[in-house]
Amino acid sequence: MLTAIRAQRLIDCTGAAPLEDAVVLVEGDRIVAVGPADRLEVPSDATAIDLSNQTLLPGFVDAHTHVSLIPGNGNQSGQKRQPFPNQLFRSIGNVRKMLRSGVTTARVMGEEFFLDLELRRAIEAGEVPGPRLIITTRSITATNSHGAALTYSDGVEGVRKTARENLKAGADFLKLFATGGMSSRIGLDRVCYSDAEIATIVEEADRGGTYVAAHAHGGMGMRKCLELGVRTIEHAGVADPELIELAIKKDAWLVGTFSIAFHPEGIEKGDFHDPVIREKVLQGREVKRERWGYLLRTGVKWALGTDSMHGLISFDAAKVVEFGAKPMDALLGMTRRAAEVCRVADSVGTIEEGKLADLVAVQGNPLEEMGALARVGFVMKGGRRYDLSAE
Ligand SMILES: [Zn+2]
């Protein structure tokens, strides 16, 4: 069965200019044709969807999130120590929110209890509405490091065991914590793992046919990760020009996460009662603004993630534009480039013939006003349209 979606404007996120009055033909879960409405032949039996006052985009890809967390509730590692059912119920609400905001693919950066594995199964089975998930299962972190909740991995053999167990369970990639973070008291440039531990995680990922993502804001932690072969650096909030140069040399990705630090519903709402965290975030905002303002001009590869600010990917996009990115680059950072980070760019991230029919329409033109990205009027994932008003 064919569906013909006609939109006022199409931005396919290949990097091409927008197309006015466009049609996308969908058959089953795939896009079978894309073109201008006055030239593309639409079979008469096709079901028509009229989005004539909206901009059609590929489904958004959140390159860094967690399903079980709500940053505004505070104490994120405490949230990850709660019993499984509490975390699962929160996750179901969170993935629905993501889908409603146009996120049709998300990379999940660490959960306890293999919760992401179970949730992915339920989403794929159609039991829970949510984005397609790229998962790491449990994050690999040292006992005294940021991100430690229930699972700790220490020593070369300790990290090797967690890595192998994660891969056996079905992890798509491995995630380690290299430095402290905004929501804890551990320093942003401190490194908790030894070189040998980081190298072992990279070696196990390699052997498993995948890669390592590392939580690293800057300093020695980020340097070690880049030198030892980590492929994606998460946050990079305080990375200096030397580190950016190294990232370019190593062809690594940086994934920016801004809403959690800047949005009033983020860490500000959850953890500002702790004066150390409050100070860290307030200072971190200024450093992030300055460092990202710099790195956006260097040509380093980057993409965007919400880091658990479910439904707010439009905020992250608006923020990176405020820091100096071109609006089109911000769009690519949450579509094609984010799909490259997740290693799923062959099937999602752009509107092209043969790709999965993950489509989102927004009211207005995001190239003129990024705020349009928050006005989502249509979401389709794998050829299935979601009812955005359903609870
Ligand atoms: Zn994270």
Short mmCIF file of N, CA, C and O and ligand atoms in Angstrom, two decimals, residues 64-66 69 76 80 109-110 146 175 177 215 234-235 257 260 306-308, ligand 1:
data_model
loop_
_atom_site.label_atom_id
_atom_site.label_comp_id
_atom_site.label_asym_id
_atom_site.label_seq_id
_atom_site.Cartn_x
_atom_site.Cartn_y
_atom_site.Cartn_z
N HIS A 64 22.43 11.07 22.00
CA HIS A 64 22.86 10.79 23.38
C HIS A 64 21.69 10.99 24.33
O HIS A 64 21.29 12.13 24.60
N THR A 65 21.16 9.90 24.85
CA THR A 65 20.13 10.05 25.87
C THR A 65 20.15 8.85 26.82
O THR A 65 20.94 7.91 26.65
N HIS A 66 19.32 8.93 27.84
CA HIS A 66 19.10 7.81 28.76
C HIS A 66 17.59 7.69 28.87
O HIS A 66 16.91 8.72 28.98
N LEU A 69 16.02 8.28 32.98
CA LEU A 69 16.28 9.47 33.81
C LEU A 69 15.34 10.63 33.50
O LEU A 69 14.91 10.82 32.37
N GLN A 76 20.68 12.02 39.66
CA GLN A 76 20.51 11.06 38.57
C GLN A 76 21.04 9.67 38.90
O GLN A 76 20.42 8.67 38.53
N LYS A 80 19.05 5.96 39.10
CA LYS A 80 19.48 4.69 38.50
C LYS A 80 19.68 3.59 39.53
O LYS A 80 19.94 2.45 39.18
N MET A 109 22.60 5.76 26.35
CA MET A 109 23.99 5.82 26.81
C MET A 109 24.26 5.19 28.17
O MET A 109 25.21 5.57 28.84
N GLY A 110 23.43 4.24 28.57
CA GLY A 110 23.72 3.53 29.81
C GLY A 110 22.51 3.42 30.72
O GLY A 110 21.95 4.42 31.14
N HIS A 146 32.09 9.41 38.15
CA HIS A 146 30.78 9.94 37.76
C HIS A 146 30.01 8.82 37.05
O HIS A 146 30.59 8.00 36.37
N LYS A 175 30.07 2.01 26.33
CA LYS A 175 30.15 3.38 26.83
C LYS A 175 30.93 3.38 28.14
O LYS A 175 30.62 2.62 29.05
N PHE A 177 32.79 5.95 31.26
CA PHE A 177 32.86 7.28 31.87
C PHE A 177 34.32 7.62 32.12
O PHE A 177 34.99 6.93 32.89
N HIS A 215 32.00 9.29 27.99
CA HIS A 215 31.62 10.52 28.66
C HIS A 215 32.92 11.25 29.01
O HIS A 215 33.71 10.75 29.82
N GLU A 234 31.47 12.22 24.34
CA GLU A 234 30.17 12.74 24.75
C GLU A 234 30.34 13.99 25.61
O GLU A 234 31.13 14.00 26.55
N HIS A 235 29.63 15.03 25.27
CA HIS A 235 29.56 16.34 25.96
C HIS A 235 30.67 17.30 25.50
O HIS A 235 30.36 18.37 25.01
N THR A 257 25.54 18.18 24.24
CA THR A 257 24.29 18.03 25.00
C THR A 257 24.10 19.33 25.77
O THR A 257 24.84 19.60 26.70
N ILE A 260 20.30 19.86 29.02
CA ILE A 260 20.43 19.43 30.42
C ILE A 260 21.15 20.48 31.27
O ILE A 260 20.83 20.66 32.44
N THR A 306 20.13 14.96 23.68
CA THR A 306 19.41 15.67 24.75
C THR A 306 19.90 15.28 26.14
O THR A 306 19.57 15.96 27.10
N ASP A 307 20.62 14.17 26.24
CA ASP A 307 21.05 13.66 27.55
C ASP A 307 19.88 13.58 28.54
O ASP A 307 19.96 14.13 29.64
N SER A 308 18.80 12.94 28.12
CA SER A 308 17.63 12.66 28.97
C SER A 308 16.64 13.81 29.08
O SER A 308 15.68 13.71 29.85
ZN ZN B 1 24.56 11.00 29.43
#
